[in-house]
Coordinates of C-alpha atoms and ligand atoms in Angstrom, one line a residue:
X1 CA -27.5 45.5 -32.9
X2 CA -26.9 48.9 -31.5
X3 CA -27.5 52.4 -32.7
X4 CA -25.7 55.4 -31.1
X5 CA -27.6 57.9 -29.0
X6 CA -26.6 61.3 -27.6
X7 CA -28.6 63.9 -25.6
X8 CA -27.1 67.2 -24.5
X9 CA -28.6 69.9 -22.3
X10 CA -26.5 73.0 -21.5
X11 CA -26.9 76.5 -20.1
X12 CA -25.5 79.6 -21.7
X13 CA -22.9 78.9 -24.2
X14 CA -20.7 76.4 -22.3
X15 CA -20.3 74.2 -25.3
X16 CA -18.4 77.0 -27.1
X17 CA -19.8 76.0 -30.4
X18 CA -23.3 75.6 -32.0
X19 CA -25.2 72.7 -30.4
X20 CA -25.5 71.1 -33.9
X21 CA -21.7 70.8 -34.0
X22 CA -21.5 69.3 -30.5
X23 CA -24.1 66.7 -31.5
X24 CA -22.2 65.9 -34.6
X25 CA -18.9 65.5 -32.7
X26 CA -20.6 63.2 -30.2
X27 CA -22.1 61.1 -33.0
X28 CA -18.7 60.8 -34.7
X29 CA -17.4 59.2 -31.5
X30 CA -20.3 56.7 -31.7
X31 CA -19.7 55.9 -35.3
X32 CA -17.9 52.7 -34.4
X33 CA -21.1 51.1 -33.3
X34 CA -22.2 50.5 -36.8
X35 CA -24.9 52.6 -38.6
X36 CA -26.5 53.5 -41.9
X37 CA -28.3 56.8 -41.1
X38 CA -27.8 59.8 -39.0
X39 CA -29.9 62.5 -37.5
X40 CA -30.4 65.1 -34.8
X41 CA -33.1 67.2 -33.3
X42 CA -32.7 70.3 -31.2
X43 CA -34.8 73.1 -29.7
X44 CA -33.4 76.3 -31.2
X45 CA -32.9 79.6 -29.4
X46 CA -36.4 80.7 -30.6
X47 CA -37.9 77.6 -29.0
X48 CA -38.6 75.8 -32.2
X49 CA -37.9 72.1 -32.8
X50 CA -35.4 71.5 -35.6
X51 CA -35.0 68.0 -37.0
X52 CA -32.4 67.1 -39.7
X53 CA -31.7 63.5 -40.7
X54 CA -30.7 61.4 -43.6
X55 CA -29.5 58.0 -44.7
X56 CA -25.7 57.9 -45.1
X57 CA -22.5 58.4 -43.1
X58 CA -22.0 61.3 -40.7
X59 CA -19.7 63.4 -42.9
X60 CA -21.9 63.0 -46.0
X61 CA -25.1 63.8 -44.0
X62 CA -23.4 66.8 -42.3
X63 CA -22.4 68.2 -45.7
X64 CA -26.1 67.8 -46.8
X65 CA -27.9 69.1 -43.7
X66 CA -25.3 71.5 -42.1
X67 CA -25.2 70.6 -38.4
X68 CA -23.2 73.8 -37.8
X69 CA -26.2 76.0 -38.9
X70 CA -28.3 75.0 -35.9
X71 CA -27.9 76.1 -32.3
X72 CA -29.7 75.8 -29.0
X73 CA -29.4 74.4 -25.5
X74 CA -31.2 71.1 -25.7
X75 CA -30.7 68.4 -28.4
X76 CA -30.5 64.8 -29.2
X77 CA -28.6 62.9 -32.0
X78 CA -28.7 59.4 -33.3
X79 CA -26.9 56.9 -35.6
X80 CA -29.3 54.3 -36.8
X81 CA -28.6 50.6 -37.7
X82 CA -31.8 49.6 -39.5
X83 CA -34.1 47.0 -37.9
X84 CA -37.7 48.1 -38.7
X85 CA -37.8 49.6 -42.2
X86 CA -34.8 49.9 -44.5
X87 CA -32.2 52.7 -44.2
X88 CA -33.9 55.8 -45.6
X89 CA -34.2 59.5 -44.8
X90 CA -37.7 59.0 -43.5
X91 CA -36.8 56.0 -41.3
X92 CA -33.8 57.8 -39.8
X93 CA -34.1 59.1 -36.2
X94 CA -35.2 61.3 -34.5
X95 CA -38.9 60.8 -35.1
X96 CA -41.5 63.3 -34.3
X97 CA -45.2 63.5 -33.3
X98 CA -48.0 65.0 -35.4
X99 CA -47.5 68.5 -34.0
X100 CA -43.7 68.5 -34.7
X101 CA -43.0 69.5 -31.1
X102 CA -41.6 66.2 -29.7
X103 CA -38.6 64.4 -31.1
X104 CA -37.4 60.9 -30.0
X105 CA -34.3 58.8 -30.8
X106 CA -34.3 55.1 -29.8
X107 CA -32.0 52.1 -29.8
X108 CA -33.5 48.6 -29.5
X109 CA -36.8 47.1 -30.6
X110 CA -40.3 48.0 -29.4
X111 CA -42.0 44.6 -29.6
X112 CA -45.6 45.8 -29.2
X113 CA -45.3 48.7 -31.6
X114 CA -47.8 47.3 -34.1
X115 CA -50.7 47.3 -31.6
X116 CA -49.6 50.7 -30.2
X117 CA -49.5 52.1 -33.7
X118 CA -52.9 50.8 -34.6
X119 CA -54.4 52.3 -31.4
X120 CA -52.7 55.7 -32.2
X121 CA -54.0 55.6 -35.8
X122 CA -57.5 55.1 -34.4
X123 CA -57.0 58.2 -32.3
X124 CA -56.1 60.2 -35.5
X125 CA -52.3 60.1 -35.4
X126 CA -50.4 60.0 -38.7
X127 CA -47.3 57.9 -39.2
X128 CA -44.7 58.5 -41.9
X129 CA -42.0 55.9 -41.3
X130 CA -41.9 52.2 -41.1
X131 CA -40.1 52.2 -37.7
X132 CA -41.2 50.9 -34.4
X133 CA -39.7 54.1 -32.8
X134 CA -42.3 56.5 -34.3
X135 CA -45.0 55.3 -31.9
X136 CA -43.1 56.9 -29.0
X137 CA -43.4 60.6 -29.9
X138 CA -47.1 60.0 -30.8
X139 CA -47.7 58.3 -27.4
X140 CA -46.1 61.2 -25.6
X141 CA -48.3 63.6 -27.7
X142 CA -51.4 61.6 -26.9
X143 CA -50.7 61.8 -23.1
X144 CA -50.0 65.5 -23.3
X145 CA -53.4 65.9 -25.1
X146 CA -54.9 64.1 -22.1
X147 CA -53.4 66.8 -19.8
X148 CA -50.2 65.3 -18.7
X149 CA -47.1 67.5 -18.4
X150 CA -44.3 66.5 -20.8
X151 CA -42.2 64.4 -18.4
X152 CA -45.3 62.7 -17.0
X153 CA -46.4 62.0 -20.5
X154 CA -43.0 60.6 -21.4
X155 CA -43.2 58.2 -18.4
X156 CA -46.8 57.2 -19.3
X157 CA -45.5 56.4 -22.8
X158 CA -42.6 54.3 -21.4
X159 CA -45.0 52.3 -19.2
X160 CA -46.7 51.1 -22.4
X161 CA -43.5 49.9 -24.2
X162 CA -42.4 46.3 -24.3
X163 CA -39.0 45.3 -25.6
X164 CA -35.5 46.4 -25.4
X165 CA -34.8 50.1 -25.6
X166 CA -32.6 53.1 -24.8
X167 CA -34.6 56.2 -25.5
X168 CA -34.0 60.0 -25.5
X169 CA -36.6 62.6 -26.2
X170 CA -37.0 66.4 -26.2
X171 CA -40.2 68.4 -26.2
X172 CA -40.6 72.1 -26.9
X173 CA -43.2 72.3 -24.1
X174 CA -40.4 71.6 -21.6
X175 CA -37.4 72.9 -23.5
X176 CA -34.5 72.5 -21.0
X177 CA -35.0 68.7 -20.5
X178 CA -33.7 65.7 -22.3
X179 CA -35.9 62.7 -21.2
X180 CA -34.4 59.2 -21.1
X181 CA -35.4 55.6 -20.5
X182 CA -33.4 52.4 -20.4
X183 CA -34.4 48.8 -20.7
X184 CA -31.7 46.3 -21.8
X185 CA -30.0 48.7 -24.3
X186 CA -27.1 50.6 -22.8
X187 CA -27.4 54.2 -21.7
X188 CA -25.1 56.3 -19.5
X189 CA -25.4 59.8 -18.0
X190 CA -22.5 62.3 -18.0
X191 CA -22.3 65.0 -15.3
X192 CA -20.7 68.2 -16.6
X193 CA -20.5 71.8 -15.5
X194 CA -23.6 73.7 -16.6
X195 CA -24.2 70.8 -19.0
X196 CA -25.3 67.2 -18.7
X197 CA -25.3 64.4 -21.1
X198 CA -26.9 61.1 -21.9
X199 CA -25.4 58.6 -24.4
X200 CA -25.1 55.0 -25.3
X201 CA -21.4 55.1 -24.5
X202 CA -19.4 57.6 -22.4
X203 CA -16.9 58.1 -25.2
X204 CA -19.5 60.4 -26.8
X205 CA -19.1 63.0 -24.0
X206 CA -15.6 62.4 -22.7
X207 CA -14.4 65.8 -23.9
X208 CA -16.8 67.4 -21.4
X209 CA -16.8 65.0 -18.4
X210 CA -15.6 61.7 -17.1
X211 CA -18.2 61.6 -14.2
X212 CA -20.7 59.0 -15.4
X213 CA -23.6 57.0 -14.2
X214 CA -24.5 53.7 -16.0
X215 CA -28.3 53.5 -16.0
X216 CA -30.0 50.3 -15.0
X217 CA -32.9 48.5 -16.6
X218 CA -36.2 50.2 -15.8
X219 CA -34.7 53.6 -15.0
X220 CA -36.3 56.6 -16.5
X221 CA -35.6 60.3 -15.9
X222 CA -34.4 63.6 -17.3
X223 CA -31.4 65.9 -17.4
X224 CA -31.4 69.7 -17.4
X225 CA -28.1 71.7 -17.3
X226 CA -28.4 71.8 -13.5
X227 CA -30.4 68.7 -12.5
X228 CA -30.4 65.0 -13.0
X229 CA -33.5 63.0 -12.1
X230 CA -33.7 59.2 -12.2
X231 CA -36.8 57.2 -11.3
X232 CA -38.0 53.7 -11.5
X233 CA -41.5 52.1 -11.5
X234 CA -42.4 50.2 -8.4
X235 CA -45.6 48.4 -7.4
X236 CA -47.0 49.5 -4.1
X237 CA -50.2 48.0 -2.9
X238 CA -50.7 46.7 -6.4
X239 CA -50.4 50.1 -8.0
X240 CA -47.5 51.3 -10.2
X241 CA -45.7 54.3 -8.6
X242 CA -42.6 56.1 -9.9
X243 CA -40.1 56.5 -7.2
X244 CA -36.9 58.5 -7.1
X245 CA -33.6 56.6 -7.4
X246 CA -30.8 57.7 -5.2
X247 CA -27.9 57.2 -7.6
X248 CA -25.2 59.3 -5.8
X249 CA -23.0 56.3 -4.8
X250 CA -23.2 54.9 -8.3
X251 CA -21.6 57.9 -10.0
X252 CA -18.1 56.9 -11.1
X253 CA -15.1 58.7 -12.5
X254 CA -13.9 56.7 -15.5
X255 CA -10.2 56.7 -16.2
X256 CA -10.7 56.8 -20.0
X257 CA -9.3 59.9 -21.7
X258 CA -10.3 61.8 -24.8
X259 CA -7.0 60.6 -26.4
X260 CA -7.9 57.0 -25.7
X261 CA -11.1 57.5 -27.6
X262 CA -9.5 59.2 -30.7
X263 CA -7.3 57.8 -33.4
X264 CA -4.2 59.6 -32.2
X265 CA -2.5 59.7 -35.6
X266 CA -3.3 56.1 -36.7
X267 CA -5.3 55.5 -39.8
X268 CA -7.9 53.4 -38.1
X269 CA -8.9 52.7 -34.5
X270 CA -8.2 49.0 -35.0
X271 CA -4.5 49.7 -35.8
X272 CA -4.3 52.1 -32.9
X273 CA -5.8 49.5 -30.6
X274 CA -3.4 46.8 -31.8
X275 CA -0.5 49.2 -31.0
X276 CA -2.0 50.0 -27.6
X277 CA -1.8 46.4 -26.4
X278 CA 1.4 46.7 -24.5
X279 CA -0.1 49.5 -22.3
X280 CA -3.4 47.7 -22.0
X281 CA -1.7 44.5 -20.9
X282 CA 0.6 46.3 -18.5
X283 CA -2.4 48.0 -16.8
X284 CA -4.4 44.8 -16.8
X285 CA -1.6 42.8 -15.2
X286 CA -0.9 45.5 -12.6
X287 CA -4.6 45.6 -11.6
X288 CA -4.9 41.8 -11.7
X289 CA -2.6 41.4 -8.7
X290 CA -5.3 43.1 -6.6
X291 CA -8.5 42.1 -8.3
X292 CA -8.4 38.4 -8.9
X293 CA -7.4 37.0 -5.5
X294 CA -10.8 36.9 -3.9
X295 CA -12.1 35.0 -7.0
X296 CA -9.0 32.7 -7.1
X297 CA -9.7 31.7 -3.4
X298 CA -13.3 30.9 -4.3
X299 CA -12.2 28.8 -7.3
X300 CA -10.1 26.6 -5.0
X301 CA -13.4 25.4 -3.5
X302 CA -15.6 24.9 -6.5
X303 CA -16.7 21.8 -8.4
X304 CA -17.1 23.1 -12.0
X305 CA -16.5 26.3 -13.9
X306 CA -18.4 27.3 -17.0
X307 CA -17.1 30.2 -19.1
X308 CA -19.7 31.8 -21.4
X309 CA -18.8 34.4 -24.1
X310 CA -19.7 35.4 -27.7
X311 CA -17.4 35.9 -30.6
X312 CA -14.0 36.9 -29.5
X313 CA -15.0 36.7 -25.9
X314 CA -15.9 33.0 -26.5
X315 CA -12.4 32.5 -27.8
X316 CA -11.0 34.0 -24.6
X317 CA -13.3 31.8 -22.6
X318 CA -11.9 28.8 -24.5
X319 CA -8.3 29.8 -23.8
X320 CA -9.1 30.4 -20.2
X321 CA -10.8 27.0 -19.8
X322 CA -7.7 25.3 -21.0
X323 CA -5.5 27.3 -18.7
X324 CA -7.8 26.7 -15.7
X325 CA -7.6 23.0 -16.4
X326 CA -3.9 23.0 -16.9
X327 CA -2.7 25.3 -14.1
X328 CA -5.4 24.9 -11.5
X329 CA -6.6 21.3 -12.3
X330 CA -10.2 22.6 -12.5
X331 CA -13.0 21.1 -14.5
X332 CA -13.7 24.1 -16.8
X333 CA -15.8 24.3 -19.9
X334 CA -16.1 27.1 -22.5
X335 CA -19.6 27.7 -24.0
X336 CA -20.9 30.0 -26.7
X337 CA -23.3 32.3 -24.8
X338 CA -26.2 31.8 -27.2
X339 CA -25.9 28.1 -26.7
X340 CA -25.3 28.3 -23.0
X341 CA -28.8 27.3 -21.9
X342 CA -28.3 23.7 -23.0
X343 CA -25.2 23.4 -20.9
X344 CA -26.5 25.4 -18.0
X345 CA -29.4 23.0 -17.4
X346 CA -27.2 21.0 -15.0
X347 CA -25.5 23.9 -13.3
X348 CA -26.1 24.2 -9.5
X349 CA -24.9 25.7 -6.3
X350 CA -21.2 25.1 -6.0
X351 CA -20.5 25.8 -9.6
X352 CA -19.1 29.0 -11.0
X353 CA -20.2 30.6 -14.2
X354 CA -18.1 33.3 -15.8
X355 CA -19.7 35.7 -18.3
X356 CA -16.9 37.1 -20.4
X357 CA -17.8 40.2 -22.4
X358 CA -15.7 43.2 -23.2
X359 CA -18.7 45.5 -23.5
X360 CA -20.5 43.9 -20.6
X361 CA -23.8 44.4 -22.5
X362 CA -24.0 41.4 -24.9
X363 CA -27.5 40.1 -24.4
X364 CA -26.6 36.4 -25.0
X365 CA -24.0 36.5 -22.3
X366 CA -26.2 38.4 -20.0
X367 CA -28.9 35.8 -20.4
X368 CA -26.4 33.0 -19.6
X369 CA -25.4 34.8 -16.4
X370 CA -29.0 35.3 -15.4
X371 CA -29.8 31.7 -16.0
X372 CA -26.7 30.6 -14.0
X373 CA -27.7 32.8 -11.1
X374 CA -31.2 31.4 -11.1
X375 CA -29.8 27.9 -10.8
X376 CA -27.7 28.9 -7.7
X377 CA -24.2 29.2 -9.3
X378 CA -21.9 31.9 -8.4
X379 CA -21.7 34.3 -11.3
X380 CA -18.5 36.2 -12.3
X381 CA -18.3 39.0 -14.9
X382 CA -15.1 39.6 -16.9
X383 CA -15.6 42.9 -18.6
X384 CA -13.8 46.0 -19.9
X385 CA -16.6 48.4 -19.0
X386 CA -17.2 49.3 -15.4
X387 CA -20.7 49.0 -14.1
X388 CA -22.1 47.6 -17.4
X389 CA -25.0 45.2 -17.3
X390 CA -23.1 41.9 -16.9
X391 CA -20.8 43.1 -14.1
X392 CA -23.9 44.7 -12.4
X393 CA -25.9 41.5 -12.4
X394 CA -23.0 39.2 -11.5
X395 CA -22.0 38.3 -7.9
X396 CA -18.4 39.3 -8.6
X397 CA -16.8 41.4 -11.4
X398 CA -13.2 41.6 -12.5
X399 CA -12.1 44.0 -15.2
X400 CA -9.6 44.1 -18.0
X401 CA -7.9 47.5 -18.3
X402 CA -7.8 47.9 -22.0
X403 CA -9.3 51.4 -22.2
X404 CA -12.1 52.1 -24.7
X405 CA -12.1 49.8 -27.7
X406 CA -13.7 51.6 -30.7
X407 CA -12.9 49.3 -33.6
X408 CA -15.6 46.7 -34.1
X409 CA -13.0 44.0 -34.3
X410 CA -11.9 43.1 -30.7
X411 CA -8.1 43.2 -30.4
X412 CA -6.8 44.6 -27.1
X413 CA -9.8 43.4 -25.2
X414 CA -9.0 39.8 -26.3
X415 CA -5.4 39.9 -25.3
X416 CA -6.3 41.5 -21.9
X417 CA -9.1 39.0 -21.3
X418 CA -6.8 36.1 -22.0
X419 CA -4.1 37.6 -19.8
X420 CA -6.4 38.4 -16.9
X421 CA -7.9 34.9 -17.0
X422 CA -4.4 33.4 -17.3
X423 CA -3.4 35.3 -14.2
X424 CA -6.5 34.0 -12.5
X425 CA -5.6 30.4 -13.4
X426 CA -2.1 30.7 -12.1
X427 CA -3.3 32.3 -8.8
X428 CA -5.9 29.6 -8.4
X429 CA -3.3 26.9 -9.0
X430 CA -0.9 28.5 -6.4
X431 CA -3.7 28.7 -3.8
X432 CA -5.0 25.1 -4.3
X433 CA -1.5 23.7 -4.5
X434 CA -1.9 22.3 -8.0
X435 CA 0.9 24.4 -9.3
X436 CA 4.5 24.1 -8.1
X437 CA 6.2 27.3 -6.9
X438 CA 8.9 27.2 -9.5
X439 CA 6.4 26.7 -12.4
X440 CA 4.2 29.5 -11.0
X441 CA 7.1 31.9 -10.8
X442 CA 8.2 31.2 -14.3
X443 CA 4.6 31.7 -15.6
X444 CA 4.1 35.0 -13.7
X445 CA 7.4 36.2 -15.1
X446 CA 6.3 35.5 -18.6
X447 CA 3.2 37.5 -18.0
X448 CA 5.3 40.4 -16.7
X449 CA 7.3 40.2 -19.9
X450 CA 4.3 40.1 -22.1
X451 CA 3.8 43.8 -22.7
X452 CA 7.3 44.1 -24.1
X453 CA 7.0 40.9 -26.1
X454 CA 3.8 42.2 -27.7
X455 CA 5.5 45.5 -28.5
X456 CA 8.4 43.7 -30.1
X457 CA 6.0 41.3 -32.0
X458 CA 4.1 44.3 -33.5
X459 CA 7.4 46.0 -34.5
X460 CA 8.7 42.8 -36.0
X461 CA 5.6 41.6 -37.9
X462 CA 3.7 44.7 -39.0
X463 CA 5.5 45.0 -42.3
X464 CA 5.6 41.3 -42.9
X465 CA 1.9 40.9 -42.3
X466 CA 1.2 43.9 -44.5
X467 CA 3.0 42.1 -47.4
X468 CA 1.4 38.8 -46.6
X469 CA -1.9 40.6 -46.8
X470 CA -1.2 41.3 -50.5
X471 CA -1.1 37.5 -51.0
X472 CA -4.2 37.0 -48.9
X473 CA -6.4 39.7 -50.3
X474 CA -7.7 37.9 -53.4
X475 CA -8.2 34.5 -51.8
X476 CA -11.8 33.7 -51.3
X477 CA -11.2 31.1 -48.5
X478 CA -8.8 30.2 -45.7
X479 CA -8.5 27.5 -43.1
X480 CA -7.1 28.2 -39.6
X481 CA -5.9 25.1 -37.9
X482 CA -4.7 24.4 -34.4
X483 CA -4.6 22.0 -31.5
X484 CA -4.9 22.7 -27.8
X485 CA -4.4 26.5 -27.2
X486 CA -3.7 26.8 -30.9
X487 CA -7.3 26.1 -31.6
X488 CA -9.0 29.0 -29.9
X489 CA -6.3 31.3 -31.3
X490 CA -7.1 29.8 -34.8
X491 CA -10.8 30.5 -34.2
X492 CA -9.9 34.1 -33.3
X493 CA -7.6 34.5 -36.3
X494 CA -10.4 33.2 -38.6
X495 CA -13.0 35.5 -37.0
X496 CA -10.8 38.6 -37.5
X497 CA -10.1 37.8 -41.2
X498 CA -13.8 37.0 -41.8
X499 CA -15.3 40.0 -40.1
X500 CA -13.1 42.8 -41.5
X501 CA -11.6 41.4 -44.7
X502 CA -14.7 39.5 -45.8
X503 CA -12.7 36.3 -46.6
X504 CA -14.5 33.1 -45.8
X505 CA -12.3 31.7 -43.0
X506 CA -12.9 28.6 -41.1
X507 CA -11.1 27.3 -38.0
X508 CA -10.9 23.6 -37.2
X509 CA -9.0 21.4 -34.8
X510 CA -6.0 20.5 -37.0
X511 CA -6.7 16.8 -36.4
X512 CA -10.2 17.2 -37.7
X513 CA -9.1 18.8 -41.0
X514 CA -8.7 15.4 -42.6
X515 CA -12.2 14.4 -41.7
X516 CA -13.9 16.6 -44.3
X517 CA -12.4 20.1 -44.6
X518 CA -9.4 18.9 -46.6
X519 CA -11.7 18.2 -49.5
X520 CA -11.6 21.9 -50.4
X521 CA -7.8 22.2 -50.3
X522 CA -6.1 22.6 -53.7
X523 CA -3.2 24.6 -55.1
X524 CA -2.8 27.9 -53.3
X525 CA -5.6 27.4 -50.7
X526 CA -4.3 29.1 -47.6
X527 CA -4.0 27.0 -44.4
X528 CA -2.8 29.0 -41.4
X529 CA -1.6 27.0 -38.4
X530 CA -1.2 28.4 -34.9
X531 CA 1.0 26.4 -32.6
X532 CA 1.5 27.5 -29.0
X533 CA 3.4 24.6 -27.4
X534 CA 6.0 22.1 -28.5
X535 CA 3.4 19.3 -27.9
X536 CA 1.0 20.9 -30.2
X537 CA 3.8 21.3 -32.8
X538 CA 4.7 17.6 -32.6
X539 CA 1.1 16.5 -33.3
X540 CA 0.4 19.1 -36.0
X541 CA 3.3 18.2 -38.2
X542 CA 1.4 15.5 -40.0
X543 CA -1.5 17.9 -40.6
X544 CA 0.9 20.4 -42.2
X545 CA 2.3 17.7 -44.4
X546 CA -1.2 16.8 -45.5
X547 CA -1.9 20.3 -46.6
X548 CA 1.5 20.8 -48.2
X549 CA 0.9 17.6 -50.3
X550 CA -2.2 19.3 -51.8
X551 CA -0.4 22.4 -52.8
X552 CA -1.8 24.6 -49.9
X553 CA -0.3 27.9 -49.2
X554 CA 0.9 27.0 -45.6
X555 CA 1.5 29.7 -43.1
X556 CA 2.3 29.0 -39.4
X557 CA 2.6 31.1 -36.2
X558 CA 4.8 29.1 -33.8
X559 CA 7.6 29.1 -31.3
X560 CA 10.8 29.7 -33.2
X561 CA 12.5 26.7 -31.7
X562 CA 10.2 24.3 -33.6
X563 CA 12.6 23.7 -36.5
X564 CA 10.5 21.0 -38.2
X565 CA 7.6 23.4 -38.5
X566 CA 9.9 26.1 -39.9
X567 CA 11.1 23.7 -42.5
X568 CA 7.6 22.5 -43.5
X569 CA 5.6 25.6 -44.0
X570 CA 5.9 28.1 -46.9
X571 CA 5.6 31.2 -44.6
X572 CA 6.9 30.8 -41.1
X573 CA 6.0 33.4 -38.5
X574 CA 8.6 32.6 -35.8
X575 CA 7.5 33.8 -32.4
X576 CA 9.5 34.1 -29.1
X577 CA 9.5 30.9 -27.1
X578 CA 7.5 31.8 -24.0
X579 CA 5.2 30.0 -21.5
X580 CA 1.9 29.1 -23.0
X581 CA 0.0 31.4 -20.6
X582 CA 1.7 34.4 -22.2
X583 CA 1.9 32.9 -25.7
X584 CA -1.9 32.7 -25.7
X585 CA -2.0 36.5 -25.9
X586 CA 1.2 37.1 -27.8
X587 CA 0.6 34.7 -30.7
X588 CA -2.6 36.4 -31.8
X589 CA -0.8 39.6 -32.7
X590 CA 0.3 38.4 -36.2
X591 CA -3.3 37.3 -36.9
X592 CA -4.7 40.8 -35.9
X593 CA -2.2 42.5 -38.2
X594 CA -2.9 40.1 -41.1
X595 CA -6.6 40.7 -40.9
X596 CA -6.1 44.5 -40.5
X597 CA -3.8 44.8 -43.5
X598 CA -5.9 42.4 -45.7
X599 CA -8.9 44.6 -45.0
X600 CA -7.0 47.8 -45.9
X601 CA -5.5 46.3 -49.0
X602 CA -9.0 45.3 -50.2
X603 CA -10.0 48.9 -49.8
X604 CA -12.3 48.2 -46.8
X605 CA -12.8 50.1 -43.6
X606 CA -11.7 47.7 -40.8
X607 CA -13.3 49.9 -38.1
X608 CA -16.7 49.5 -39.6
X609 CA -17.3 46.1 -41.1
X610 CA -20.6 45.7 -42.9
X611 CA -23.6 44.2 -41.0
X612 CA -21.7 44.3 -37.6
X613 CA -22.0 46.5 -34.6
X614 CA -19.7 46.8 -31.6
X615 CA -22.2 45.7 -29.0
X616 CA -24.9 43.2 -29.7
X617 CA -27.9 43.7 -27.5
X618 CA -30.4 41.6 -29.5
X619 CA -30.8 37.8 -29.4
Ligands
LIG1 O1 -18.8 42.8 -25.9 P1 -18.5 41.3 -26.1 O2 -17.2 40.9 -25.8 O3 -19.6 40.5 -25.3 O4 -18.8 41.1 -27.6 C1 -18.9 39.7 -28.1 C2 -18.8 39.7 -29.6 O5 -19.9 40.4 -30.2 C3 -17.5 40.3 -30.1 O6 -16.4 39.7 -29.6 C4 -17.5 40.2 -31.7 O7 -17.4 38.9 -32.1 C5 -16.3 41.1 -32.2 N1 -16.7 41.8 -33.3 C6 -15.1 40.3 -32.6 O8 -14.1 41.0 -33.1

């Protein structure tokens, strides 16, 4: 899971407010990542290290510790999602060394912390927390005691760490620097004016700068207000040597704005992001025209396509596999990233493996991409975050243009993934001749109409879903049933309801429901059908009947011309009749709204579901 990290170094008073406040504001932007404790450390204007931290949410912790009371030019902040040691004041980050001069915040897991801790205890160090992180400040202190300067001591410490980490550290012995190191866990630098930043996500510093550098695994360095140094460890003549990294060409201007990363009048990020879908889709479709052609040409020559993704991205992979089969005649298979290794064992040169991940950092998907590459397949990233790990490690990257997605529940990134991949399927079908010109032109037209259709669906169904949510909120279980494209949409609908409304929701192929799941269905048990095409509707009718016969509360999202379905179900959600490539994105909208309002009506916070984090960088 991920914690949130921020490091700021500024000269004079460019931040215009106490550093404690800037750290708090940055941490607020990282709240979406999921956390249970908050803390910060800064070097105050008298050169002393100040550390304040506590279990709890940012606002409550701020009221307790008073971020605004502390000022300085160099500081770090952290939101912790507990791994080693339960959430508590003492386990919160930052952690310090024995002398109280070094402070460290960390995201990830230090696998060899026990052995390091024991060695440090033997050297006389005292530990106060149960965390793996606490070894890091003590290691730095130990190397400083041996005569290393702070940055050198930091690098020596990093050399000893095994595991996944993003680390920031400050040290009163070198008070203008924030040290950083990345291995597997995301970390980006922000280049400001008389101020530089390091954070787990650029949204933390968007109000200061949009010039960013995504750090790569193994990169270590520091920022001062005027300087950015990045190095990596190389082995020369068998000896490890730190060498400078020339990152100039990697610095990018991101087109995300501060407004995109704020709630803009909506009660929750999730609701705002549902409403942003028309813009997100329009931008994705506009850029797809340029970005997918090279890949579509490649796909005309390949044998097999595997699409790997986790959670919502897996559902997008599933939709895309069906579209690639239907529109381009390709052999395409969706796989859950964490299970991919069993499918990848037969992948070889000539195959293409797509790693679908909005964050571009999901470790299971990254692992699948690495494995595919090792086996000689062409790897393609489909991501929403430029230069994140999966795009960086893939041969080709294509991007959705959804803008930052802060709510833990994926919404606009799903519809844009499905649309981008739908577009790719159509282009491939056109290029390999599988798709007739007339069918292609009708399908492209439906994609161009999609942003307006989504806007209209939100306006039409928001109130209806809010009132259906009142019926749903006290139900302990629900089934989501579909066939064909309706199945991955059902899986996505179930995931949304499960993750933010805490209702046990299962998706099944509708035809499978009578092979076991139906045993649970009794009076009032909700079964929610998603039907994308008339063919699916024809086949699903008998499944609806079976559920009705058992008193199920039947709900269906379906094309409005399927009159039989309208007659059969208790709650019909009639959708515009549109080509399946567009319906695959459009028909998920009622599900998103239903999950959102059910969560809200249950008094939950849909942006921060329990036990979940936005980006999952652990296996
Ligand atoms: O960043 P990714 O798309 O790789 O994330 C994959 C899943 O962790 C993600 O889709 C998760 O299932 C969401 N919370 C779903 O809403």
